[in-house]
């Protein structure tokens, strides 16, 4: 479909910086700085993902470096305090890792990120083996699709299917990702469906619908 990115494998990064369980704290900081990344998957065996270390996992060491937490803080932030004393990736990582499969849709990946409050997801196969990494920025790449490519997909997959014999041609115009539909159609019930389907096309920012129902007689 004209190179339209629809699933995670279309946008994910395949060359991923990773570490093992025994990676030291300073090595993790050094890796993130060198590669300008904010998290690294932790692997074992045949590249099986067992956790993820992010900048958020490293920060407690600085936050609590010279402080003496009170009892309330100790009770409420026990996990962060444990990470403040951690020395290796195994002690620092968030485990089990929140992951996604390469065949998942971009909407599914975005939903997982939102629900789990994470900025990136290791992409794994059915065995948990690492295949890549997808970030919030990767998911936003769909909005870089050219307007003419979006328009062609809307015409082919929505307009031509729902309105094969319109009263007057349904016109599709796209500007900066906003799709405008104009024309007269015979079935009012299909107009909301058309808007919903157009909105689901990758790269569509919004839908401005001016479809009208043709009067009979």
Tab-separated table of N, CA and C in Angstrom, residues 142-204:
chain	number	residue	atom	x	y	z
A	142	UNK	N	4.565	8.070	10.895
A	142	UNK	CA	3.459	7.906	9.950
A	142	UNK	C	2.924	9.259	9.493
A	143	UNK	N	3.099	10.295	10.322
A	143	UNK	CA	2.574	11.603	9.960
A	143	UNK	C	3.462	12.337	8.961
A	144	UNK	N	4.531	11.678	8.524
A	144	UNK	CA	5.387	12.247	7.484
A	144	UNK	C	5.000	11.758	6.096
A	145	UNK	N	3.959	10.946	6.009
A	145	UNK	CA	3.512	10.449	4.700
A	145	UNK	C	3.102	11.615	3.801
A	146	UNK	N	3.444	11.574	2.531
A	146	UNK	CA	3.039	12.636	1.602
A	146	UNK	C	1.521	12.709	1.473
A	147	UNK	N	1.014	13.924	1.294
A	147	UNK	CA	-0.431	14.119	1.171
A	147	UNK	C	-1.020	13.346	-0.003
A	148	UNK	N	-0.298	13.327	-1.132
A	148	UNK	CA	-0.849	12.640	-2.303
A	148	UNK	C	-0.943	11.134	-2.084
A	149	UNK	N	-0.043	10.589	-1.278
A	149	UNK	CA	-0.086	9.163	-0.971
A	149	UNK	C	-1.285	8.849	-0.081
A	150	UNK	N	-1.538	9.723	0.886
A	150	UNK	CA	-2.701	9.554	1.753
A	150	UNK	C	-3.983	9.652	0.933
A	151	UNK	N	-4.045	10.648	0.051
A	151	UNK	CA	-5.240	10.842	-0.769
A	151	UNK	C	-5.536	9.616	-1.624
A	152	UNK	N	-4.498	9.037	-2.220
A	152	UNK	CA	-4.679	7.870	-3.069
A	152	UNK	C	-5.219	6.690	-2.260
A	153	UNK	N	-4.703	6.508	-1.041
A	153	UNK	CA	-5.192	5.404	-0.206
A	153	UNK	C	-6.642	5.629	0.207
A	154	UNK	N	-6.993	6.864	0.535
A	154	UNK	CA	-8.374	7.174	0.911
A	154	UNK	C	-9.320	6.896	-0.254
A	155	UNK	N	-8.946	7.309	-1.450
A	155	UNK	CA	-9.797	7.077	-2.620
A	155	UNK	C	-9.976	5.577	-2.877
A	156	UNK	N	-8.866	4.869	-2.860
A	156	UNK	CA	-8.881	3.455	-3.227
A	156	UNK	C	-9.559	2.585	-2.171
A	157	UNK	N	-9.203	2.805	-0.895
A	157	UNK	CA	-9.637	1.883	0.156
A	157	UNK	C	-10.896	2.310	0.894
A	158	UNK	N	-11.296	3.567	0.735
A	158	UNK	CA	-12.501	4.034	1.438
A	158	UNK	C	-13.571	4.496	0.450
A	159	UNK	N	-13.269	5.524	-0.322
A	159	UNK	CA	-14.279	6.117	-1.203
A	159	UNK	C	-14.770	5.132	-2.256
A	160	UNK	N	-13.850	4.467	-2.955
A	160	UNK	CA	-14.253	3.554	-4.026
A	160	UNK	C	-15.009	2.339	-3.495
A	161	UNK	N	-14.758	1.989	-2.248
A	161	UNK	CA	-15.430	0.829	-1.647
A	161	UNK	C	-16.809	1.195	-1.118
A	162	UNK	N	-16.915	2.306	-0.407
A	162	UNK	CA	-18.188	2.696	0.207
A	162	UNK	C	-19.143	3.369	-0.772
A	163	UNK	N	-18.582	4.099	-1.733
A	163	UNK	CA	-19.419	4.865	-2.662
A	163	UNK	C	-19.051	4.542	-4.113
A	164	UNK	N	-19.319	3.313	-4.542
A	164	UNK	CA	-18.946	2.918	-5.907
A	164	UNK	C	-19.751	3.644	-6.978
A	165	UNK	N	-20.955	4.136	-6.612
A	165	UNK	CA	-21.788	4.841	-7.590
A	165	UNK	C	-22.384	6.086	-6.959
A	166	UNK	N	-21.550	7.080	-6.663
A	166	UNK	CA	-22.063	8.302	-6.026
A	166	UNK	C	-22.920	9.115	-6.987
A	167	UNK	N	-23.770	9.961	-6.410
A	167	UNK	CA	-24.602	10.833	-7.227
A	167	UNK	C	-23.729	11.824	-7.983
A	168	UNK	N	-22.693	12.306	-7.317
A	168	UNK	CA	-21.663	13.108	-7.982
A	168	UNK	C	-20.325	12.659	-7.427
A	169	UNK	N	-19.235	12.778	-8.156
A	169	UNK	CA	-17.941	12.265	-7.696
A	169	UNK	C	-17.569	12.768	-6.300
A	170	UNK	N	-17.118	11.849	-5.480
A	170	UNK	CA	-16.623	12.228	-4.156
A	170	UNK	C	-15.188	12.698	-4.320
A	171	UNK	N	-14.945	13.922	-3.926
A	171	UNK	CA	-13.611	14.504	-4.079
A	171	UNK	C	-12.836	14.370	-2.771
A	172	UNK	N	-11.577	14.003	-2.912
A	172	UNK	CA	-10.679	13.835	-1.765
A	172	UNK	C	-9.527	14.820	-1.911
A	173	UNK	N	-9.373	15.679	-0.936
A	173	UNK	CA	-8.253	16.618	-0.920
A	173	UNK	C	-7.520	16.467	0.405
A	174	UNK	N	-6.204	16.499	0.353
A	174	UNK	CA	-5.400	16.346	1.565
A	174	UNK	C	-4.384	17.477	1.637
A	175	UNK	N	-4.359	18.159	2.765
A	175	UNK	CA	-3.392	19.241	2.995
A	175	UNK	C	-2.836	19.106	4.405
A	176	UNK	N	-1.532	18.866	4.490
A	176	UNK	CA	-0.855	18.695	5.768
A	176	UNK	C	-1.500	17.612	6.630
A	177	UNK	N	-1.940	16.564	5.965
A	177	UNK	CA	-2.509	15.426	6.663
A	177	UNK	C	-3.989	15.537	6.957
A	178	UNK	N	-4.592	16.695	6.710
A	178	UNK	CA	-6.027	16.878	6.936
A	178	UNK	C	-6.775	16.506	5.656
A	179	UNK	N	-7.687	15.548	5.762
A	179	UNK	CA	-8.429	15.041	4.609
A	179	UNK	C	-9.785	15.745	4.531
A	180	UNK	N	-10.104	16.295	3.359
A	180	UNK	CA	-11.401	16.923	3.127
A	180	UNK	C	-12.170	16.097	2.106
A	181	UNK	N	-13.397	15.715	2.479
A	181	UNK	CA	-14.261	14.939	1.598
A	181	UNK	C	-15.447	15.795	1.179
A	182	UNK	N	-15.712	15.875	-0.124
A	182	UNK	CA	-16.868	16.619	-0.622
A	182	UNK	C	-17.568	15.805	-1.699
A	183	UNK	N	-18.879	16.031	-1.831
A	183	UNK	CA	-19.642	15.319	-2.840
A	183	UNK	C	-21.005	14.913	-2.298
A	184	UNK	N	-21.827	14.324	-3.176
A	184	UNK	CA	-23.152	13.866	-2.780
A	184	UNK	C	-23.224	12.356	-2.960
A	185	UNK	N	-23.722	11.681	-1.915
A	185	UNK	CA	-23.771	10.213	-1.905
A	185	UNK	C	-25.198	9.756	-1.637
A	186	UNK	N	-25.535	8.526	-2.026
A	186	UNK	CA	-26.922	8.062	-1.878
A	186	UNK	C	-27.279	7.538	-0.498
A	187	UNK	N	-26.291	7.195	0.321
A	187	UNK	CA	-26.579	6.519	1.591
A	187	UNK	C	-26.011	7.306	2.765
A	188	UNK	N	-26.877	7.916	3.570
A	188	UNK	CA	-26.435	8.715	4.705
A	188	UNK	C	-25.744	7.864	5.761
A	189	UNK	N	-26.134	6.603	5.887
A	189	UNK	CA	-25.584	5.740	6.930
A	189	UNK	C	-24.099	5.467	6.730
A	190	UNK	N	-23.634	5.627	5.484
A	190	UNK	CA	-22.230	5.319	5.216
A	190	UNK	C	-21.292	6.508	5.465
A	191	UNK	N	-21.845	7.688	5.662
A	191	UNK	CA	-20.991	8.859	5.866
A	191	UNK	C	-20.187	8.761	7.172
A	192	UNK	N	-20.806	8.453	8.330
A	192	UNK	CA	-20.005	8.300	9.553
A	192	UNK	C	-18.964	7.186	9.435
A	193	UNK	N	-19.319	6.115	8.735
A	193	UNK	CA	-18.363	5.016	8.531
A	193	UNK	C	-17.187	5.493	7.694
A	194	UNK	N	-17.475	6.289	6.668
A	194	UNK	CA	-16.397	6.819	5.829
A	194	UNK	C	-15.437	7.670	6.641
A	195	UNK	N	-15.980	8.524	7.491
A	195	UNK	CA	-15.126	9.384	8.329
A	195	UNK	C	-14.254	8.526	9.237
A	196	UNK	N	-14.851	7.501	9.834
A	196	UNK	CA	-14.096	6.637	10.742
A	196	UNK	C	-12.983	5.898	10.013
A	197	UNK	N	-13.279	5.399	8.823
A	197	UNK	CA	-12.260	4.667	8.062
A	197	UNK	C	-11.146	5.590	7.575
A	198	UNK	N	-11.503	6.792	7.155
A	198	UNK	CA	-10.473	7.742	6.713
A	198	UNK	C	-9.582	8.123	7.879
A	199	UNK	N	-10.180	8.318	9.040
A	199	UNK	CA	-9.390	8.691	10.215
A	199	UNK	C	-8.397	7.594	10.596
A	200	UNK	N	-8.723	6.353	10.246
A	200	UNK	CA	-7.844	5.227	10.598
A	200	UNK	C	-6.683	5.052	9.625
A	201	UNK	N	-6.704	5.773	8.508
A	201	UNK	CA	-5.602	5.685	7.540
A	201	UNK	C	-4.343	6.296	8.159
A	202	UNK	N	-3.227	5.584	8.055
A	202	UNK	CA	-1.985	6.051	8.652
A	202	UNK	C	-1.577	7.402	8.079
A	203	UNK	N	-1.261	8.344	8.957
A	203	UNK	CA	-0.805	9.651	8.538
A	203	UNK	C	-1.879	10.716	8.521
A	204	UNK	N	-3.151	10.315	8.673
A	204	UNK	CA	-4.243	11.289	8.682
A	204	UNK	C	-4.263	12.026	10.021
